Coordinates of N, CA and C in Angstrom, one line a residue:
Chain D
E51 N 17.1 -0.4 2.1 CA 16.5 -0.3 0.8 C 15.8 -1.6 0.5
L52 N 14.6 -1.5 -0.1 CA 13.8 -2.6 -0.4 C 14.0 -2.9 -1.9
Q53 N 14.6 -4.0 -2.2 CA 14.7 -4.4 -3.6 C 13.8 -5.6 -3.9
Q54 N 13.2 -5.6 -5.1 CA 12.3 -6.7 -5.4 C 12.8 -7.4 -6.7
L55 N 13.1 -8.7 -6.5 CA 13.5 -9.5 -7.6 C 12.4 -9.6 -8.6
D56 N 12.7 -9.6 -9.9 CA 11.7 -9.8 -10.9 C 11.3 -11.2 -11.1
S57 N 12.0 -12.1 -10.6 CA 11.7 -13.5 -10.8 C 10.4 -13.9 -10.2
G58 N 9.6 -14.7 -10.9 CA 8.4 -15.2 -10.4 C 7.2 -14.6 -11.1
G59 N 7.3 -13.4 -11.6 CA 6.2 -12.8 -12.3 C 6.1 -13.3 -13.7
G60 N 5.0 -12.8 -14.4 CA 4.9 -13.2 -15.8 C 3.5 -13.6 -16.2
L61 N 3.4 -14.4 -17.3 CA 2.1 -14.8 -17.8 C 1.8 -16.2 -17.4
V62 N 0.6 -16.4 -16.9 CA 0.1 -17.7 -16.5 C -1.3 -17.9 -16.9
Q63 N -1.7 -19.1 -17.1 CA -3.1 -19.4 -17.5 C -4.0 -19.5 -16.3
P64 N -5.2 -19.2 -16.4 CA -6.1 -19.4 -15.3 C -6.0 -20.8 -14.7
G65 N -6.0 -20.8 -13.4 CA -5.8 -22.1 -12.7 C -4.4 -22.4 -12.4
G66 N -3.5 -21.7 -12.9 CA -2.1 -21.9 -12.8 C -1.5 -21.4 -11.5
S67 N -0.2 -21.6 -11.3 CA 0.5 -21.2 -10.1 C 1.7 -20.3 -10.4
L68 N 2.1 -19.4 -9.5 CA 3.3 -18.6 -9.6 C 3.8 -18.4 -8.2
R69 N 5.1 -18.2 -8.1 CA 5.7 -17.8 -6.8 C 6.5 -16.5 -7.0
L70 N 6.2 -15.5 -6.2 CA 6.9 -14.3 -6.3 C 7.9 -14.2 -5.1
S71 N 9.0 -13.5 -5.3 CA 10.0 -13.3 -4.3 C 10.4 -11.9 -4.2
C72 N 10.9 -11.5 -3.1 CA 11.3 -10.1 -2.8 C 12.5 -10.2 -1.9
A73 N 13.6 -9.7 -2.4 CA 14.9 -9.7 -1.6 C 15.0 -8.3 -0.9
A74 N 15.2 -8.3 0.4 CA 15.3 -7.1 1.1 C 16.8 -6.8 1.6
S75 N 17.1 -5.6 1.7 CA 18.4 -5.2 2.2 C 18.3 -3.8 2.8
G76 N 19.3 -3.5 3.7 CA 19.3 -2.1 4.2 C 18.6 -2.0 5.6
F77 N 18.0 -3.1 6.1 CA 17.4 -3.0 7.4 C 17.4 -4.4 8.0
T78 N 17.1 -4.5 9.3 CA 17.1 -5.8 10.0 C 15.8 -6.5 9.6
F79 N 15.9 -7.4 8.7 CA 14.7 -8.0 8.0 C 13.8 -8.6 9.0
N80 N 14.3 -9.4 10.0 CA 13.4 -10.1 10.9 C 12.8 -9.2 12.0
S81 N 13.0 -8.0 11.9 CA 12.4 -7.1 12.9 C 11.2 -6.4 12.5
Y82 N 10.8 -6.6 11.2 CA 9.7 -5.9 10.6 C 8.7 -6.9 9.9
A83 N 7.4 -6.5 10.0 CA 6.4 -7.2 9.2 C 6.6 -6.8 7.8
M84 N 6.1 -7.7 6.9 CA 6.1 -7.4 5.5 C 4.8 -7.7 4.9
S85 N 4.5 -7.1 3.8 CA 3.2 -7.3 3.1 C 3.4 -7.4 1.6
W86 N 2.3 -7.9 1.0 CA 2.2 -7.8 -0.5 C 0.9 -6.9 -0.7
V87 N 1.1 -6.0 -1.6 CA 0.0 -5.1 -2.1 C 0.0 -5.2 -3.6
R88 N -1.2 -5.3 -4.2 CA -1.3 -5.3 -5.7 C -2.1 -4.2 -6.2
Q89 N -1.9 -4.0 -7.5 CA -2.6 -2.9 -8.2 C -2.9 -3.4 -9.6
A90 N -4.2 -3.7 -9.9 CA -4.6 -4.1 -11.2 C -4.5 -2.9 -12.2
P91 N -4.3 -3.2 -13.5 CA -4.1 -2.2 -14.4 C -5.2 -1.1 -14.4
G92 N -4.8 0.1 -14.2 CA -5.7 1.3 -14.1 C -6.5 1.4 -12.9
K93 N -6.2 0.5 -11.9 CA -7.0 0.5 -10.7 C -6.2 0.9 -9.4
G94 N -6.9 0.9 -8.3 CA -6.3 1.3 -7.1 C -5.5 0.2 -6.4
L95 N -5.0 0.6 -5.2 CA -4.2 -0.4 -4.4 C -5.1 -1.3 -3.7
E96 N -4.6 -2.6 -3.6 CA -5.4 -3.6 -2.8 C -4.4 -4.4 -2.0
W97 N -4.7 -4.4 -0.7 CA -3.8 -5.2 0.2 C -4.1 -6.7 -0.1
V98 N -3.0 -7.5 -0.1 CA -3.1 -8.9 -0.3 C -2.8 -9.8 0.9
S99 N -1.7 -9.5 1.6 CA -1.3 -10.4 2.7 C -0.2 -9.7 3.5
T100 N -0.1 -10.1 4.8 CA 0.9 -9.6 5.7 C 1.4 -10.7 6.5
I101 N 2.7 -10.6 6.8 CA 3.4 -11.6 7.7 C 4.2 -10.9 8.7
S102 N 4.2 -11.3 10.0 CA 4.9 -10.7 11.0 C 6.4 -10.9 10.9
G103 N 7.2 -10.2 11.7 CA 8.6 -10.3 11.6 C 9.2 -11.7 11.7
G104 N 8.7 -12.5 12.7 CA 9.1 -13.8 12.9 C 8.5 -14.8 12.0
G105 N 7.4 -14.4 11.3 CA 6.7 -15.3 10.4 C 5.6 -16.1 11.0
G106 N 5.4 -15.9 12.4 CA 4.4 -16.7 13.1 C 2.9 -16.2 12.8
G107 N 2.8 -14.9 12.4 CA 1.5 -14.4 12.1 C 1.3 -14.0 10.7
T108 N 0.3 -14.6 10.1 CA 0.0 -14.3 8.7 C -1.5 -13.9 8.5
F109 N -1.7 -13.0 7.6 CA -3.1 -12.5 7.4 C -3.3 -12.3 5.9
Y110 N -4.5 -12.6 5.5 CA -4.8 -12.5 4.0 C -6.1 -11.8 3.8
A111 N -6.2 -11.2 2.6 CA -7.4 -10.6 2.1 C -8.4 -11.7 1.8
D112 N -9.7 -11.5 1.9 CA -10.7 -12.5 1.6 C -10.5 -13.0 0.1
S113 N -10.1 -12.1 -0.7 CA -10.1 -12.4 -2.2 C -9.0 -13.4 -2.5
V114 N -8.0 -13.7 -1.6 CA -6.9 -14.6 -1.9 C -6.8 -15.7 -0.8
M115 N -7.6 -15.6 0.2 CA -7.6 -16.6 1.3 C -7.7 -18.0 0.7
G116 N -6.9 -18.9 1.1 CA -6.9 -20.3 0.7 C -6.3 -20.6 -0.7
R117 N -5.9 -19.5 -1.4 CA -5.2 -19.7 -2.7 C -3.8 -19.2 -2.6
F118 N -3.5 -18.2 -1.8 CA -2.2 -17.6 -1.7 C -1.6 -17.9 -0.4
T119 N -0.2 -18.1 -0.3 CA 0.5 -18.3 0.9 C 1.7 -17.4 1.0
I120 N 1.7 -16.6 2.1 CA 2.9 -15.7 2.3 C 3.9 -16.4 3.2
S121 N 5.1 -16.2 2.9 CA 6.2 -16.8 3.8 C 7.4 -15.9 3.7
R122 N 8.3 -16.1 4.7 CA 9.5 -15.4 4.7 C 10.7 -16.2 5.1
D123 N 11.9 -15.9 4.6 CA 13.1 -16.6 4.9 C 14.0 -15.6 5.6
N124 N 14.0 -15.6 6.9 CA 14.7 -14.5 7.6 C 16.3 -14.8 7.6
F125 N 16.7 -15.9 7.1 CA 18.1 -16.1 7.0 C 18.6 -15.5 5.7
N126 N 17.8 -15.6 4.7 CA 18.2 -15.0 3.4 C 17.5 -13.7 3.1
N127 N 16.8 -13.1 4.1 CA 16.1 -11.8 3.9 C 15.2 -11.8 2.7
T128 N 14.4 -12.8 2.6 CA 13.5 -12.9 1.4 C 12.0 -13.1 1.8
L129 N 11.2 -12.4 1.1 CA 9.7 -12.5 1.3 C 9.2 -13.2 0.1
N130 N 8.2 -14.1 0.3 CA 7.7 -14.9 -0.8 C 6.2 -14.8 -0.8
L131 N 5.6 -15.0 -2.0 CA 4.2 -15.2 -2.1 C 3.9 -16.3 -3.1
Q132 N 3.4 -17.4 -2.6 CA 3.0 -18.6 -3.5 C 1.6 -18.4 -3.8
M133 N 1.3 -18.4 -5.1 CA 0.0 -18.1 -5.6 C -0.5 -19.4 -6.4
Y134 N -1.7 -19.9 -6.0 CA -2.3 -21.1 -6.6 C -3.6 -20.7 -7.2
S135 N -4.2 -21.5 -8.0 CA -5.5 -21.3 -8.6 C -5.7 -19.9 -9.0
L136 N -4.8 -19.4 -9.8 CA -4.9 -18.0 -10.2 C -6.1 -17.7 -11.1
R137 N -6.6 -16.6 -11.0 CA -7.8 -16.1 -11.7 C -7.4 -14.9 -12.6
V138 N -8.2 -14.6 -13.6 CA -8.0 -13.5 -14.4 C -7.9 -12.2 -13.6
E139 N -8.8 -12.1 -12.5 CA -8.8 -11.0 -11.7 C -7.6 -10.8 -10.8
D140 N -6.7 -11.8 -10.8 CA -5.5 -11.6 -10.0 C -4.4 -10.9 -10.8
T141 N -4.7 -10.6 -12.0 CA -3.8 -9.8 -12.9 C -3.5 -8.4 -12.2
A142 N -2.2 -8.2 -12.0 CA -1.9 -6.9 -11.3 C -0.4 -6.8 -11.2
V143 N 0.1 -5.6 -10.8 CA 1.5 -5.4 -10.4 C 1.4 -5.7 -8.9
Y144 N 2.3 -6.6 -8.5 CA 2.4 -7.0 -7.1 C 3.7 -6.3 -6.5
Y145 N 3.4 -5.6 -5.4 CA 4.5 -4.9 -4.7 C 4.7 -5.6 -3.3
C146 N 6.0 -5.8 -3.0 CA 6.3 -6.2 -1.6 C 6.5 -4.9 -0.9
A147 N 6.2 -4.9 0.4 CA 6.2 -3.7 1.2 C 6.8 -4.0 2.6
K148 N 7.6 -3.1 3.1 CA 8.1 -3.2 4.4 C 7.2 -2.4 5.4
L149 N 6.8 -2.9 6.5 CA 6.0 -2.2 7.4 C 6.8 -1.6 8.5
S150 N 6.2 -0.8 9.3 CA 7.0 0.0 10.3 C 7.2 -0.7 11.6
W151 N 6.4 -1.8 11.9 CA 6.6 -2.5 13.1 C 6.8 -4.0 12.9
Y152 N 7.0 -4.7 14.0 CA 7.2 -6.2 13.9 C 5.9 -6.9 13.5
T153 N 4.8 -6.4 13.9 CA 3.5 -7.1 13.6 C 2.7 -6.4 12.5
S154 N 2.8 -5.2 12.4 CA 2.0 -4.5 11.4 C 2.5 -3.1 11.2
G155 N 1.7 -2.1 11.0 CA 2.1 -0.7 10.8 C 1.8 -0.2 9.4
W156 N 2.3 1.0 9.2 CA 2.2 1.6 7.9 C 3.3 1.1 7.0
I157 N 3.1 1.3 5.7 CA 4.2 0.9 4.7 C 5.2 2.1 4.6
D158 N 6.4 1.8 5.0 CA 7.4 2.8 4.9 C 8.4 2.6 3.7
S159 N 8.3 1.5 3.0 CA 9.2 1.2 1.9 C 8.5 0.2 1.0
W160 N 8.6 0.5 -0.3 CA 7.9 -0.3 -1.3 C 8.9 -0.9 -2.3
G161 N 8.7 -2.2 -2.7 CA 9.5 -2.7 -3.8 C 9.1 -2.1 -5.1
R162 N 9.8 -2.5 -6.2 CA 9.5 -1.9 -7.5 C 8.3 -2.4 -8.2
G163 N 7.9 -3.6 -7.7 CA 6.7 -4.2 -8.3 C 7.0 -5.2 -9.4
T164 N 6.2 -6.3 -9.5 CA 6.4 -7.3 -10.5 C 5.0 -7.6 -11.1
L165 N 4.9 -7.7 -12.4 CA 3.7 -7.8 -13.1 C 3.3 -9.3 -13.2
V166 N 2.1 -9.6 -12.8 CA 1.5 -11.0 -13.0 C 0.3 -10.8 -13.9
T167 N 0.3 -11.6 -15.0 CA -0.8 -11.6 -15.9 C -1.4 -12.9 -16.0
V168 N -2.7 -13.0 -15.7 CA -3.4 -14.3 -15.8 C -4.3 -14.2 -16.9
S169 N -4.0 -15.0 -17.9 CA -4.8 -15.0 -19.2 C -4.6 -16.3 -20.0
S170 N -5.6 -16.6 -20.7 CA -5.5 -17.8 -21.5 C -5.1 -17.4 -23.0
Chain B
I117 N -13.2 -3.1 7.2 CA -13.5 -1.7 7.2 C -13.4 -1.2 5.8
V118 N -14.5 -0.5 5.3 CA -14.5 0.1 4.0 C -14.1 1.5 4.1
L119 N -13.1 1.9 3.3 CA -12.7 3.3 3.3 C -13.2 4.0 2.0
T120 N -13.9 5.1 2.2 CA -14.5 5.8 1.0 C -13.9 7.2 0.9
Q121 N -13.2 7.4 -0.2 CA -12.5 8.7 -0.4 C -13.4 9.6 -1.3
S122 N -13.3 10.8 -0.9 CA -14.0 11.8 -1.7 C -13.2 13.1 -1.8
P123 N -13.4 13.9 -2.9 CA -14.0 13.4 -4.1 C -13.2 12.4 -4.9
G124 N -13.7 11.8 -5.9 CA -12.9 10.9 -6.7 C -11.8 11.6 -7.5
A125 N -12.1 12.9 -7.9 CA -11.1 13.7 -8.6 C -11.3 15.1 -8.2
L126 N -10.2 15.9 -8.2 CA -10.2 17.2 -7.8 C -9.4 18.0 -8.8
S127 N -10.0 19.0 -9.4 CA -9.3 19.9 -10.4 C -9.0 21.2 -9.8
L128 N -7.7 21.4 -9.6 CA -7.2 22.6 -8.9 C -6.0 23.2 -9.7
S129 N -5.7 24.5 -9.3 CA -4.6 25.2 -9.9 C -3.4 25.2 -8.9
P130 N -2.2 25.2 -9.4 CA -1.0 25.4 -8.5 C -1.3 26.6 -7.6
G131 N -0.9 26.4 -6.3 CA -1.1 27.5 -5.3 C -2.4 27.3 -4.5
E132 N -3.3 26.6 -5.1 CA -4.6 26.4 -4.4 C -4.5 25.3 -3.3
K133 N -5.5 25.3 -2.4 CA -5.5 24.3 -1.3 C -6.4 23.1 -1.7
A134 N -5.9 22.0 -1.4 CA -6.6 20.7 -1.7 C -7.0 20.1 -0.4
T135 N -8.3 19.6 -0.3 CA -8.8 19.0 0.9 C -9.4 17.6 0.4
L136 N -8.8 16.6 0.9 CA -9.2 15.2 0.5 C -9.8 14.5 1.7
S137 N -10.9 13.8 1.5 CA -11.6 13.1 2.6 C -11.5 11.6 2.5
C138 N -11.4 11.0 3.7 CA -11.4 9.5 3.8 C -12.3 9.2 4.9
R139 N -13.4 8.5 4.6 CA -14.4 8.1 5.6 C -14.4 6.6 5.8
A140 N -14.3 6.1 7.0 CA -14.3 4.7 7.3 C -15.7 4.2 7.7
S141 N -16.0 3.0 7.4 CA -17.3 2.4 7.7 C -17.5 2.0 9.1
Q142 N -16.3 1.9 9.8 CA -16.3 1.8 11.3 C -15.1 2.4 11.8
S143 N -15.0 2.5 13.1 CA -13.9 3.2 13.8 C -12.6 2.5 13.5
V144 N -11.6 3.4 13.1 CA -10.3 2.9 12.9 C -9.5 2.9 14.2
N145 N -9.1 1.7 14.6 CA -8.4 1.5 15.9 C -7.2 2.4 16.0
N146 N -7.2 3.1 17.1 CA -6.0 4.0 17.4 C -5.7 5.0 16.3
N147 N -6.7 5.3 15.5 CA -6.5 6.2 14.4 C -5.3 5.8 13.5
Y148 N -5.2 4.5 13.3 CA -4.1 3.9 12.5 C -4.5 4.1 11.0
L149 N -4.3 5.3 10.5 CA -4.6 5.6 9.2 C -3.4 6.3 8.5
A150 N -3.1 5.9 7.3 CA -2.0 6.5 6.5 C -2.5 7.0 5.2
W151 N -1.7 7.9 4.7 CA -2.0 8.5 3.3 C -0.7 8.3 2.5
Y152 N -1.0 7.9 1.2 CA 0.1 7.7 0.3 C -0.2 8.5 -1.0
Q153 N 0.9 8.9 -1.6 CA 0.8 9.6 -2.9 C 1.4 8.7 -4.0
E154 N 0.7 8.6 -5.1 CA 1.2 7.8 -6.2 C 1.2 8.6 -7.5
K155 N 2.4 8.6 -8.2 CA 2.5 9.2 -9.5 C 2.7 8.2 -10.6
P156 N 2.3 8.5 -11.8 CA 2.5 7.5 -12.9 C 3.9 7.0 -13.0
G157 N 4.0 5.6 -13.1 CA 5.3 5.0 -13.2 C 6.2 5.0 -12.0
Q158 N 5.6 5.4 -10.8 CA 6.4 5.4 -9.6 C 5.7 4.5 -8.5
T159 N 6.4 4.1 -7.6 CA 5.8 3.4 -6.5 C 5.2 4.4 -5.5
P160 N 4.1 4.0 -4.8 CA 3.5 4.9 -3.8 C 4.5 5.4 -2.8
R161 N 4.2 6.6 -2.3 CA 5.1 7.2 -1.3 C 4.3 7.6 0.0
L162 N 4.8 7.2 1.1 CA 4.1 7.5 2.4 C 4.2 9.0 2.6
L163 N 3.0 9.6 3.0 CA 2.9 11.0 3.3 C 2.7 11.1 4.8
I164 N 1.6 10.4 5.3 CA 1.1 10.6 6.7 C 0.9 9.2 7.3
Y165 N 1.2 9.1 8.6 CA 0.8 7.9 9.3 C 0.2 8.3 10.6
G166 N -0.5 7.4 11.3 CA -1.1 7.7 12.5 C -2.1 8.9 12.4
A167 N -2.7 9.0 11.2 CA -3.7 10.1 10.9 C -3.1 11.5 10.7
S168 N -2.0 11.8 11.5 CA -1.5 13.2 11.5 C 0.0 13.4 11.5
S169 N 0.7 12.3 11.5 CA 2.2 12.4 11.6 C 2.8 12.4 10.2
R170 N 3.6 13.4 9.9 CA 4.2 13.5 8.6 C 5.4 12.5 8.5
A171 N 5.5 11.8 7.4 CA 6.6 10.9 7.2 C 7.9 11.8 7.0
T172 N 9.0 11.1 7.1 CA 10.3 11.8 7.0 C 10.4 12.4 5.6
G173 N 10.8 13.6 5.5 CA 11.1 14.3 4.2 C 9.8 14.8 3.5
I174 N 8.7 14.7 4.1 CA 7.5 15.2 3.5 C 7.3 16.7 3.9
P175 N 7.1 17.5 2.9 CA 7.0 19.0 3.1 C 5.8 19.3 4.0
D176 N 5.9 20.4 4.8 CA 4.9 20.7 5.7 C 3.6 21.3 5.1
R177 N 3.6 21.4 3.8 CA 2.3 21.8 3.2 C 1.3 20.6 3.2
F178 N 1.8 19.4 3.5 CA 0.9 18.2 3.6 C 0.6 18.1 5.1
S179 N -0.7 18.0 5.4 CA -1.1 17.7 6.8 C -2.2 16.8 6.8
G180 N -2.3 15.9 7.9 CA -3.4 15.0 8.1 C -4.1 15.3 9.4
S181 N -5.4 15.1 9.3 CA -6.2 15.3 10.5 C -7.3 14.3 10.6
G182 N -8.1 14.4 11.7 CA -9.2 13.5 11.8 C -9.0 12.4 12.8
S183 N -10.1 11.7 13.1 CA -10.1 10.6 14.0 C -11.3 9.7 13.9
T184 N -11.2 8.6 14.4 CA -12.3 7.6 14.5 C -12.8 7.1 13.1
T185 N -13.6 7.9 12.4 CA -14.1 7.4 11.1 C -13.9 8.5 10.0
D186 N -13.5 9.7 10.4 CA -13.4 10.8 9.4 C -12.0 11.4 9.4
F187 N -11.4 11.3 8.3 CA -10.0 11.7 8.2 C -9.8 12.6 6.9
T188 N -8.9 13.5 7.0 CA -8.6 14.5 6.0 C -7.2 14.7 5.7
L189 N -6.8 14.7 4.4 CA -5.5 15.1 4.0 C -5.6 16.5 3.4
T190 N -4.8 17.4 3.8 CA -4.8 18.8 3.3 C -3.5 19.1 2.7
I191 N -3.5 19.7 1.5 CA -2.3 20.2 0.9 C -2.5 21.7 0.8
S192 N -1.7 22.4 1.6 CA -2.1 23.9 1.8 C -1.9 24.7 0.5
R193 N -0.9 24.5 -0.2 CA -0.6 25.2 -1.5 C 0.0 24.2 -2.5
L194 N -0.8 23.9 -3.5 CA -0.4 22.9 -4.4 C 0.8 23.3 -5.2
E195 N 1.8 22.4 -5.3 CA 3.0 22.6 -6.1 C 2.8 21.7 -7.4
P196 N 3.5 22.0 -8.5 CA 3.3 21.2 -9.7 C 3.5 19.7 -9.4
E197 N 4.4 19.4 -8.6 CA 4.7 18.0 -8.3 C 3.7 17.3 -7.4
D198 N 2.7 18.0 -6.9 CA 1.7 17.4 -6.1 C 0.5 16.8 -6.8
F199 N 0.5 17.0 -8.1 CA -0.7 16.5 -8.9 C -0.4 15.0 -9.1
A200 N -1.3 14.2 -8.5 CA -1.1 12.8 -8.4 C -2.4 12.1 -7.8
V201 N -2.3 10.8 -7.6 CA -3.4 10.1 -6.9 C -3.0 9.9 -5.5
Y202 N -4.0 10.1 -4.6 CA -3.8 9.9 -3.2 C -4.7 8.8 -2.6
Y203 N -4.1 8.0 -1.8 CA -4.8 6.9 -1.2 C -4.7 7.0 0.3
C204 N -5.9 6.7 1.0 CA -5.8 6.5 2.4 C -5.8 4.9 2.7
Q205 N -5.3 4.5 3.8 CA -5.2 3.1 4.2 C -5.3 3.0 5.7
Q206 N -6.1 2.0 6.1 CA -6.1 1.8 7.6 C -5.4 0.5 7.9
Y207 N -4.6 0.5 9.0 CA -3.8 -0.6 9.4 C -4.2 -0.9 10.9
G208 N -5.4 -0.6 11.3 CA -5.8 -0.8 12.7 C -6.4 -2.1 13.0
S209 N -6.6 -2.9 11.9 CA -7.1 -4.2 12.1 C -6.2 -5.2 11.3
S210 N -6.4 -6.5 11.5 CA -5.6 -7.5 10.9 C -5.9 -7.6 9.4
S211 N -7.0 -7.0 9.0 CA -7.4 -7.0 7.6 C -7.3 -5.5 7.1
W212 N -6.3 -5.2 6.4 CA -6.1 -3.8 5.9 C -7.1 -3.5 4.8
T213 N -7.3 -2.2 4.6 CA -8.0 -1.7 3.5 C -7.4 -0.4 3.0
F214 N -7.5 -0.2 1.7 CA -7.2 1.1 1.1 C -8.5 1.7 0.6
G215 N -8.5 3.1 0.5 CA -9.5 3.8 -0.1 C -9.3 3.6 -1.6
Q216 N -10.3 4.1 -2.4 CA -10.2 3.9 -3.9 C -9.4 5.0 -4.6
G217 N -9.0 6.0 -3.8 CA -8.1 7.0 -4.4 C -8.8 8.3 -4.7
T218 N -8.1 9.4 -4.6 CA -8.5 10.7 -5.1 C -7.5 11.2 -6.1
K219 N -7.9 11.5 -7.3 CA -6.9 12.1 -8.2 C -7.0 13.6 -8.2
V220 N -5.8 14.2 -7.9 CA -5.7 15.6 -7.9 C -5.1 16.0 -9.2
E221 N -5.8 16.7 -10.1 CA -5.4 17.0 -11.4 C -5.3 18.6 -11.6
I222 N -4.5 18.9 -12.6 CA -4.3 20.4 -12.9 C -5.5 20.9 -13.6
K223 N -6.0 22.0 -13.1 CA -7.2 22.7 -13.7 C -6.8 23.5 -14.9

């Protein structure tokens, strides 16, 4: 089961920073890649970032490259997303997602989502 | 890779057949294409992976087909619980993309 901590989300001013966390359970965490996917209010799904099972491979959407950093703690079964230089257009519900393979794959489990609002 | 879904919205009655299209701007490696269903207030649910493989627990009225750049999700007979938004997604490259979604609404 994929559980997503609500800690880290919330309201932040443009240019600010936030760190999202997602605690996983119910599967062998370090065997699967993980991703962050976001959904702006009333909009569709947008892929943000993916990290391989061991953490050695990371990938980012162009819209967040250089501003967001994905990481994972395989000891504590936690996925993180450090967000810097936040923009109004980063406002969205952020979902952590478990992938089907070690390096990539389809999303077979979603977290509950945490809302990030970037506004002055 | 840009994924374009059509139509943007589909108005149908329960029992009718729904045909949703997803077209890729370039070839999707190994046909690594998935379909998800999203309902208001719920997280997305995986329906199809690998273009045509049904996920665990998905009714057989849902089927996926297609290859390379043209993919289709078919719902053979719409049930009331099938009215939702459907997204395609490619995972064949290191940079994923989702389609913009097709809303299937009750006529």
